[in-house]
GROMACS .gro file of C-alpha atoms in nm:
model
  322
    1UNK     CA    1 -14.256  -5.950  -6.283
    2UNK     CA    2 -14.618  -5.919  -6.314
    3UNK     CA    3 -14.919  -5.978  -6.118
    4UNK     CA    4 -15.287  -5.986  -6.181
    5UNK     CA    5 -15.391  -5.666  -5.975
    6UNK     CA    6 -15.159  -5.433  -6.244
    7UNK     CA    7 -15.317  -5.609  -6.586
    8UNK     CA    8 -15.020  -5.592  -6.838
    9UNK     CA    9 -14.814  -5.352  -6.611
   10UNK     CA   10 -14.488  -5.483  -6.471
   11UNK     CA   11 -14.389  -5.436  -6.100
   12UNK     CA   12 -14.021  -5.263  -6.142
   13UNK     CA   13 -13.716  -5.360  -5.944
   14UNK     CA   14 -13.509  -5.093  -6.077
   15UNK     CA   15 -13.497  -4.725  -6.118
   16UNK     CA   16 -13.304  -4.511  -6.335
   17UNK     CA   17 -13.134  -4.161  -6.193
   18UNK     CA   18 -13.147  -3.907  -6.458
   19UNK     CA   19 -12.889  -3.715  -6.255
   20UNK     CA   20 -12.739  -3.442  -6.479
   21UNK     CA   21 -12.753  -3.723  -6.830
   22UNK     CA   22 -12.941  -3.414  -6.980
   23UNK     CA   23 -12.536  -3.206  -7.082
   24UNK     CA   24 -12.329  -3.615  -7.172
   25UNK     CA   25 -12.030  -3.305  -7.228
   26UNK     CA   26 -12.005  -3.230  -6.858
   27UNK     CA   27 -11.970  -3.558  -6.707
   28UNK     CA   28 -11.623  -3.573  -6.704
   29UNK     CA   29 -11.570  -3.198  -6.548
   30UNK     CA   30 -11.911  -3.264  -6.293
   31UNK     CA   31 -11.728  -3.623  -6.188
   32UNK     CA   32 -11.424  -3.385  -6.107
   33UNK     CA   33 -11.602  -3.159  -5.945
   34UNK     CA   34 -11.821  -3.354  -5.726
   35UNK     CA   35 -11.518  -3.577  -5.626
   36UNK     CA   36 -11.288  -3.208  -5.489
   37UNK     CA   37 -11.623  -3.148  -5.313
   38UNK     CA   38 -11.692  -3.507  -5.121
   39UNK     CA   39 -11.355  -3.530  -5.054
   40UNK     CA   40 -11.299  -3.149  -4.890
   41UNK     CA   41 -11.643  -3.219  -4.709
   42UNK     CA   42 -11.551  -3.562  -4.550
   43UNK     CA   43 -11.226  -3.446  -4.472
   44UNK     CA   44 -11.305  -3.064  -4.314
   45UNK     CA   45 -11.609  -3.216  -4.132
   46UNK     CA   46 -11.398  -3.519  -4.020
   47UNK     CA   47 -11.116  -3.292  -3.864
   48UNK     CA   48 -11.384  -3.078  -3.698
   49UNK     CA   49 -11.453  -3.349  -3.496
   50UNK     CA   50 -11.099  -3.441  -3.413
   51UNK     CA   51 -11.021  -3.093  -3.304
   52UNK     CA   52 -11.328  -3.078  -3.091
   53UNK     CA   53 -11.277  -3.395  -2.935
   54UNK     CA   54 -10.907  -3.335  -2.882
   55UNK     CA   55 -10.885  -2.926  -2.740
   56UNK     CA   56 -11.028  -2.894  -2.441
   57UNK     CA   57 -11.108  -2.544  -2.516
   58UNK     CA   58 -11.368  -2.665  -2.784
   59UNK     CA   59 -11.525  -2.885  -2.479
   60UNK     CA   60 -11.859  -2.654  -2.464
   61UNK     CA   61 -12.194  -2.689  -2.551
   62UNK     CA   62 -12.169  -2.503  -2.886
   63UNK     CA   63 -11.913  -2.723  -3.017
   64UNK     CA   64 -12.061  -3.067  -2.856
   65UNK     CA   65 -12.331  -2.982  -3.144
   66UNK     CA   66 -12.098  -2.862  -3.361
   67UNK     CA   67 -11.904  -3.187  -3.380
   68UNK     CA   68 -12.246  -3.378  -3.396
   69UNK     CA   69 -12.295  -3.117  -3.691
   70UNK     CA   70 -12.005  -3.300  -3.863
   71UNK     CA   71 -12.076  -3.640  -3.820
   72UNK     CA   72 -12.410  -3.570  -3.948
   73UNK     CA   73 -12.273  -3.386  -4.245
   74UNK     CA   74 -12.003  -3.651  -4.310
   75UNK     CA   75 -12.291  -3.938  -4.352
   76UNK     CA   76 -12.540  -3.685  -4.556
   77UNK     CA   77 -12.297  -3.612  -4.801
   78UNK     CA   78 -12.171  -4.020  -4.831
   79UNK     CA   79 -12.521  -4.112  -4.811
   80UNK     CA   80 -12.557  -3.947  -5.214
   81UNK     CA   81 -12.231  -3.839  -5.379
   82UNK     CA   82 -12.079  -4.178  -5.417
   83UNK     CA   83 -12.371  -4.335  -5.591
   84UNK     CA   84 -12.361  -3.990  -5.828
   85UNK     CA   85 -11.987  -3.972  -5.847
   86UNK     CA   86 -12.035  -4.367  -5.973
   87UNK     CA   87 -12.284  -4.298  -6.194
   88UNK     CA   88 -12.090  -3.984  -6.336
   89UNK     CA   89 -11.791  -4.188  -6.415
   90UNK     CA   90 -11.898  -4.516  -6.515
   91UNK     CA   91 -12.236  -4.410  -6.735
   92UNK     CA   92 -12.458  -4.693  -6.492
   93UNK     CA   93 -12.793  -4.456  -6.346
   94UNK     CA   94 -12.960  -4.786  -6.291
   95UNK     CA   95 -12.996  -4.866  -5.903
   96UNK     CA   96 -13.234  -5.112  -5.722
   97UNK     CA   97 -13.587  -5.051  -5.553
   98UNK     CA   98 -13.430  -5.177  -5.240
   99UNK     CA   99 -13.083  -4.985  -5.276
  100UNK     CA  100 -13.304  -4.637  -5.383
  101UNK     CA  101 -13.563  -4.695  -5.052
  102UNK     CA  102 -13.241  -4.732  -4.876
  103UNK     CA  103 -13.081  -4.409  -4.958
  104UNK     CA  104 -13.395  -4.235  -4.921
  105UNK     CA  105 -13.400  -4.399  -4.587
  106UNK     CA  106 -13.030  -4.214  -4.469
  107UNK     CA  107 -13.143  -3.892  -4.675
  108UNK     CA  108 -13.444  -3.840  -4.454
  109UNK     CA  109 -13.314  -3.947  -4.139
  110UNK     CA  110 -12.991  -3.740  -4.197
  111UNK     CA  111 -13.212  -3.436  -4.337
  112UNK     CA  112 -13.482  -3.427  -4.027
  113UNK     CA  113 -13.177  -3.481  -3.750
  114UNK     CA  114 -13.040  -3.165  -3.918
  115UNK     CA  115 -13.324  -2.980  -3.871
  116UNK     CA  116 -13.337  -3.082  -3.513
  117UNK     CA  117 -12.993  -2.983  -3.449
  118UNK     CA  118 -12.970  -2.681  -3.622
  119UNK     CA  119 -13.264  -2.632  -3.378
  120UNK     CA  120 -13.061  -2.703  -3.086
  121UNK     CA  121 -12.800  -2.496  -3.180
  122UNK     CA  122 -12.986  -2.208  -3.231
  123UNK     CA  123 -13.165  -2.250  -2.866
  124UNK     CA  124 -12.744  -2.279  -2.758
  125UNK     CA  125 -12.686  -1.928  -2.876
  126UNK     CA  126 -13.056  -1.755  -2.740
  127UNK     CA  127 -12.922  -1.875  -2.391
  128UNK     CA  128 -12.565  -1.816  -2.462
  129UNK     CA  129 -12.625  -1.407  -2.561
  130UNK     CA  130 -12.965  -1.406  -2.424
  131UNK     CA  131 -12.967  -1.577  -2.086
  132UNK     CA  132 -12.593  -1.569  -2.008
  133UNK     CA  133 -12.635  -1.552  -1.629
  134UNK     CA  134 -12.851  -1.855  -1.638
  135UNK     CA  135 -12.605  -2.036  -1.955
  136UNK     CA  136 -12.458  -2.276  -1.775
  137UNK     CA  137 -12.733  -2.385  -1.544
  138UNK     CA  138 -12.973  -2.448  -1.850
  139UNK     CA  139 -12.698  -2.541  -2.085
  140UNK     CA  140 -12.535  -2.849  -1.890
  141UNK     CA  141 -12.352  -3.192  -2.011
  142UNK     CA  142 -12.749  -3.342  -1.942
  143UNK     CA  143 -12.903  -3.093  -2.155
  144UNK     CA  144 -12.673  -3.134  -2.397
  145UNK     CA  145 -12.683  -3.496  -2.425
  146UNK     CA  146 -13.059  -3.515  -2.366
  147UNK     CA  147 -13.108  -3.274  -2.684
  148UNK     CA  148 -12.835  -3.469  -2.905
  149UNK     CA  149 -13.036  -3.806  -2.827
  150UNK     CA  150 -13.384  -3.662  -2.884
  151UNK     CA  151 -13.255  -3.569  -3.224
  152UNK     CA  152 -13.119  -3.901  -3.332
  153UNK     CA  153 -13.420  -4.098  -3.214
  154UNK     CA  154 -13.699  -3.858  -3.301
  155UNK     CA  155 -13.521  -3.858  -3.668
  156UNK     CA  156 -13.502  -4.215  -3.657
  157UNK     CA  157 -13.832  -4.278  -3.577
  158UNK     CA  158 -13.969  -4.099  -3.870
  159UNK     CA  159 -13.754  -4.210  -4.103
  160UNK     CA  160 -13.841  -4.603  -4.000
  161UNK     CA  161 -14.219  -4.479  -4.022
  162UNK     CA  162 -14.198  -4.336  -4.369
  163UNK     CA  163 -13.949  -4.590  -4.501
  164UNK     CA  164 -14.198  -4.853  -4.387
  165UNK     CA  165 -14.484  -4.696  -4.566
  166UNK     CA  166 -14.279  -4.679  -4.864
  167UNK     CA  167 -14.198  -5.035  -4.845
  168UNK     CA  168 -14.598  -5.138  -4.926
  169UNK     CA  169 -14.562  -4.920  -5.208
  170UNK     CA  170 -14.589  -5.119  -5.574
  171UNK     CA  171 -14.410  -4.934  -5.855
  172UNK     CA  172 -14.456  -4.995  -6.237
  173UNK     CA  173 -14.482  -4.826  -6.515
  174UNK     CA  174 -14.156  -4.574  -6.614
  175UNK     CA  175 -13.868  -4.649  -6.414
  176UNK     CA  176 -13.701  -4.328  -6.468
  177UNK     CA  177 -13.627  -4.062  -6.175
  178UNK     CA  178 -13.581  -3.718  -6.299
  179UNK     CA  179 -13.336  -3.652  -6.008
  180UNK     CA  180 -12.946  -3.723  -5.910
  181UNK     CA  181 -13.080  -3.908  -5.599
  182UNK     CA  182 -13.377  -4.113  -5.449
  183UNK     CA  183 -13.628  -3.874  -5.328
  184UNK     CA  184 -13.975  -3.899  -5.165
  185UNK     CA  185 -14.173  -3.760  -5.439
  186UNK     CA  186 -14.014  -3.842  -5.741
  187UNK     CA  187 -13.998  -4.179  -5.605
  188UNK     CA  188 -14.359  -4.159  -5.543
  189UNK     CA  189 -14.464  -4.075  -5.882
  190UNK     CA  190 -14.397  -4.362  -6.025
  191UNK     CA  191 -14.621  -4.582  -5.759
  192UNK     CA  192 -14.912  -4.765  -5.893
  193UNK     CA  193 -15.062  -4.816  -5.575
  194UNK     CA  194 -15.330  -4.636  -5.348
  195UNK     CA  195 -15.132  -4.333  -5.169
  196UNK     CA  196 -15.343  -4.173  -5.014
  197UNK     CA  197 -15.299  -4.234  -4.661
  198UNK     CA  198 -14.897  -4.302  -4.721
  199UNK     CA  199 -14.922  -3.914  -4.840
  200UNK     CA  200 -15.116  -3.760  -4.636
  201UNK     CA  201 -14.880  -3.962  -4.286
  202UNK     CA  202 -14.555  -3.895  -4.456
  203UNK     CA  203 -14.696  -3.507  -4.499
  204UNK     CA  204 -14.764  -3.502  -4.092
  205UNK     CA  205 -14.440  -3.642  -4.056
  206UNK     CA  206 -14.219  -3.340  -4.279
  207UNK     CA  207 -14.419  -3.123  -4.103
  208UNK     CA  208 -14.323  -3.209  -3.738
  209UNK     CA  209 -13.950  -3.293  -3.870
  210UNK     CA  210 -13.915  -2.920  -4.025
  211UNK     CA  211 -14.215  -2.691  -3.894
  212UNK     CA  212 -14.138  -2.681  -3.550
  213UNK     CA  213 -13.748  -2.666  -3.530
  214UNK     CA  214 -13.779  -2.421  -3.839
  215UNK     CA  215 -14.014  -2.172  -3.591
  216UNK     CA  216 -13.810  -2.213  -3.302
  217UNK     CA  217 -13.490  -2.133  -3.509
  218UNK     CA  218 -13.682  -1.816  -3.639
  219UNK     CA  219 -13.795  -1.704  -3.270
  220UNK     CA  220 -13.425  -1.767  -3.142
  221UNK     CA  221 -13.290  -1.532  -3.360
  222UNK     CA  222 -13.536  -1.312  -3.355
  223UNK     CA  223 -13.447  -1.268  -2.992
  224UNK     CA  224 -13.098  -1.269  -3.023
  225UNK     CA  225 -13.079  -0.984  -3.283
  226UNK     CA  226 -13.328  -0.770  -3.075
  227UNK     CA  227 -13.066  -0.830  -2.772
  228UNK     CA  228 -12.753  -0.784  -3.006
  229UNK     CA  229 -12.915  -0.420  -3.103
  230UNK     CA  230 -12.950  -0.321  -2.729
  231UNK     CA  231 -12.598  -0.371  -2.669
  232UNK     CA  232 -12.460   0.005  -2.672
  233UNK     CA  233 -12.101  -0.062  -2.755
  234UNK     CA  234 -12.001  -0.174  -3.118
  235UNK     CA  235 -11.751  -0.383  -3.009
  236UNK     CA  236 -11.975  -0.582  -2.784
  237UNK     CA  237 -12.238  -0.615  -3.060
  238UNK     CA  238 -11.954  -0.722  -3.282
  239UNK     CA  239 -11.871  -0.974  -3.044
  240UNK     CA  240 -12.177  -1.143  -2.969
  241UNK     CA  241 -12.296  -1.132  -3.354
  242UNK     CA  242 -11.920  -1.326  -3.430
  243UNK     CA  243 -12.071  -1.617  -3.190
  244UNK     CA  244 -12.395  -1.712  -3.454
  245UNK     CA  245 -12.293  -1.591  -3.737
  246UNK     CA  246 -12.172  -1.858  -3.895
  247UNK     CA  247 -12.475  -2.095  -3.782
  248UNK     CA  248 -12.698  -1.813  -3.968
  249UNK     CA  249 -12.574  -1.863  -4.223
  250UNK     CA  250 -12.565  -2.270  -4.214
  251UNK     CA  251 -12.910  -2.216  -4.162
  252UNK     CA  252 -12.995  -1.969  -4.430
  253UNK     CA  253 -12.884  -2.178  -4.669
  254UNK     CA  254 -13.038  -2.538  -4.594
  255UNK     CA  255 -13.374  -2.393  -4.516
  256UNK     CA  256 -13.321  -2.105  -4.807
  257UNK     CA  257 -13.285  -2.405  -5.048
  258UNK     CA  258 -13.516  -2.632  -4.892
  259UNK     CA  259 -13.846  -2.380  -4.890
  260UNK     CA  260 -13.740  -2.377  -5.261
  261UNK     CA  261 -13.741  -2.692  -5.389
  262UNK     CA  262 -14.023  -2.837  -5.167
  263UNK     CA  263 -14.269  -2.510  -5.054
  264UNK     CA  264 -14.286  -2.296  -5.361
  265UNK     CA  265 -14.506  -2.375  -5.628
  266UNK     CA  266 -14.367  -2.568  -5.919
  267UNK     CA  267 -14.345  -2.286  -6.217
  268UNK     CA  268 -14.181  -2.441  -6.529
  269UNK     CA  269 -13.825  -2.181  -6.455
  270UNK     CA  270 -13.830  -2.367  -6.085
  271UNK     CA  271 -13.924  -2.704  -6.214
  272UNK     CA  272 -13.616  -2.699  -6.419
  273UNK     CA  273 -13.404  -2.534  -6.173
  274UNK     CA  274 -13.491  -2.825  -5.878
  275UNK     CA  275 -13.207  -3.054  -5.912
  276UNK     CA  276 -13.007  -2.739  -5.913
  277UNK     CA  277 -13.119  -2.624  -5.584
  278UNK     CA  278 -13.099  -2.924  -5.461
  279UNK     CA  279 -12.770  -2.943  -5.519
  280UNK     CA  280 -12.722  -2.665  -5.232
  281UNK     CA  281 -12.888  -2.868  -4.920
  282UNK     CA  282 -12.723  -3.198  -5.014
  283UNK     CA  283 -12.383  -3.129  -5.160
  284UNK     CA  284 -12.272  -2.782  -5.053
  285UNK     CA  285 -12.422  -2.705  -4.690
  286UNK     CA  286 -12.240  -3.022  -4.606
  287UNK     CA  287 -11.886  -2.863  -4.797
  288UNK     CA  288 -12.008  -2.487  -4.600
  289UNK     CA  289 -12.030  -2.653  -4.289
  290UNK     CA  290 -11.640  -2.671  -4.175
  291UNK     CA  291 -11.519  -2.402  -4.368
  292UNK     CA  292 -11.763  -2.145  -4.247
  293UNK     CA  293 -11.704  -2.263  -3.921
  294UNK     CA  294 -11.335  -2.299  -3.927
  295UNK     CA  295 -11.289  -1.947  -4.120
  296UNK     CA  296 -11.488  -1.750  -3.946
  297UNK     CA  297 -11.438  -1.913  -3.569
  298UNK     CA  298 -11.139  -1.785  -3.398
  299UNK     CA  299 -11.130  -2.068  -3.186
  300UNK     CA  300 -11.130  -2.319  -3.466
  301UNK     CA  301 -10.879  -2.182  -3.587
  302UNK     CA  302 -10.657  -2.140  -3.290
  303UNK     CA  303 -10.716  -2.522  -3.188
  304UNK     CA  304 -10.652  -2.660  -3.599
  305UNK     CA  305 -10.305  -2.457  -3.494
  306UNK     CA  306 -10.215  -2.595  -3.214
  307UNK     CA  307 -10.251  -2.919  -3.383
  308UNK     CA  308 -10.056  -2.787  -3.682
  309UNK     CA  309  -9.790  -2.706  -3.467
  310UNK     CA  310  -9.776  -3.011  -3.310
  311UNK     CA  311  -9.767  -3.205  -3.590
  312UNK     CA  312  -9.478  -2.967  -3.729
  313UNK     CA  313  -9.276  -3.009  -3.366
  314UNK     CA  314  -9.278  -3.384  -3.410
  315UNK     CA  315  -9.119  -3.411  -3.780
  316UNK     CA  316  -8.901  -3.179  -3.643
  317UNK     CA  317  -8.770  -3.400  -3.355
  318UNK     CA  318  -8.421  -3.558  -3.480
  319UNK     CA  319  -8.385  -3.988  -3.494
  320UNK     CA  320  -8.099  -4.120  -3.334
  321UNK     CA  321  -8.036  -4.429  -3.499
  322UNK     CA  322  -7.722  -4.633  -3.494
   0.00000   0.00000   0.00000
């Protein structure tokens, strides 16, 4: 379609993912590949959930975010590997404006609301190793749910701001995205419309979504490895380390990855390497998630088997039939 204000240029309706098209050999074994990892994400994240909401020992404030962890994790991951895994198998990178604004839409709400909630999950552990005479006064059911809602809706909020902005975007011109999902600024690159302001609100807006909960996530553990190092025994430093060390490292990773692709200047070696990296905070913190946290949680583990055992009691229970 075009209209007067582009000349000869042609307003596009589609997009083309590059995705990994670049090695044609590997689309076969990447398909595989991809499919193990959606499928061992959606299911570990999906039993976390079960287990929390069915032990009453997991019925704390570290794994009330925990579970929301999951959910969130569950969607991220659904929001992009299907379209890939569809494109990987069937050869089709084409998808529509509409359908690519869309998934950018889930991408950066699910993407600030983890940032948010890793937040809150740090703050958990400051008060739980920190502050543990004064845990469950500041950590209660309210706070809880008043810092699960805030990071839905503040997430929300920006992502209907940005996805708005997006929407008075024209694009024409090449319709290929050098990326295996819709992203902000390969998406933007192809615009052919004034950006200026879009750019410089949707820049505010990353900024509040990851700046913030980024610092406070920094100054929590800060604090929490200054009081792990005053503790004189081993044992109890052992202890209280076990209780964040798996969302460290949940944490190292996304924002590890994330500074990478989106903070560090683009050198030719890390221009090449971005889809790469970007593999890491979309497709395997969401795979990390339960199996850090069931492997290295003793109370995971314990609950997953009690349910196992359960499970095993009933098929073992003998039918009486006539």
């Amino acid at each position: 379609m075009a209209i007067p204000e582009l000349g000869n240029q042609t307003v596009l309706t589609k997009f083309t993912l590059l995705g990994f098209g670049n090695v044609p050999a590997l689309q076969i074994l990447l398909f595989c590949l991809f499919l193990i990892i959606y499928i061992v994400t959606v299911a570990g994240n999906i039993l976390i959930v079960v287990l929390v909401v069915a032990d009453q020992h997991l019925h704390t404030p570290m794994y009330f975010f925990l579970g929301n962890l999951s959910c969130l994790e569950t969607c991220y991951s659904s929001t992009i590997l299907p379209r890939m895994l569809a494109s990987l198998l069937t050869g089709d990178r084409t998808i529509s404006v509409n359908g690519c604004l869309t998934q950018y839409y889930f991408f950066g709400f699910l993407a600030a609301a983890e940032c948010y909630l890793l937040a809150a999950m740090s703050y958990d552990r400051y008060l739980a190793i920190c502050k543990p005479l004064h845990y469950a006064t500041l950590m209660n059911s309210r706070s809880c749910l008043q810092l699960a809602a805030g990071t839905w809706i503040s997430s929300s909020l920006v992502a209907d701001i940005t996805i708005y902005l997006m929407q008075q975007v024209t694009f024409c011109g090449s319709s290929e995205i050098d990326h295996f999902f819709c992203d902000f600024l390969p998406i933007i690159k192809l615009s052919c419309s004034d950006i200026g302001m879009m750019e410089l609100v949707t820049t505010m807006l990353a900024a509040i979504c990851t700046l913030p909960p980024f610092l406070l996530t920094l100054a929590t553990y800060v604090c929490i490895i200054t009081t792990i190092l005053r503790i004189p025994s081993t044992t109890g430093k052992r202890k209280a380390f076990s209780t964040c060390s798996s969302h460290l490292i949940v944490v190292s990773i996304f924002y590890g990855t994330l500074m990478i692709v989106y903070i560090l200047p683009k050198t030719d070696t890390l221009r090449e390497l971005n889809k790469v990296f970007s593999v890491f905070y979309t497709v395997l913190t969401p795979l990390l998630n339960p199996l850090i946290y069931s492997l290295r949680n003793r109370e995971v583990r314990e609950a997953l088997g009690k349910v196992v055992s359960k499970f095993s009691a009933v098929k073992r229970i003998p039918t009486f039939l006539p």
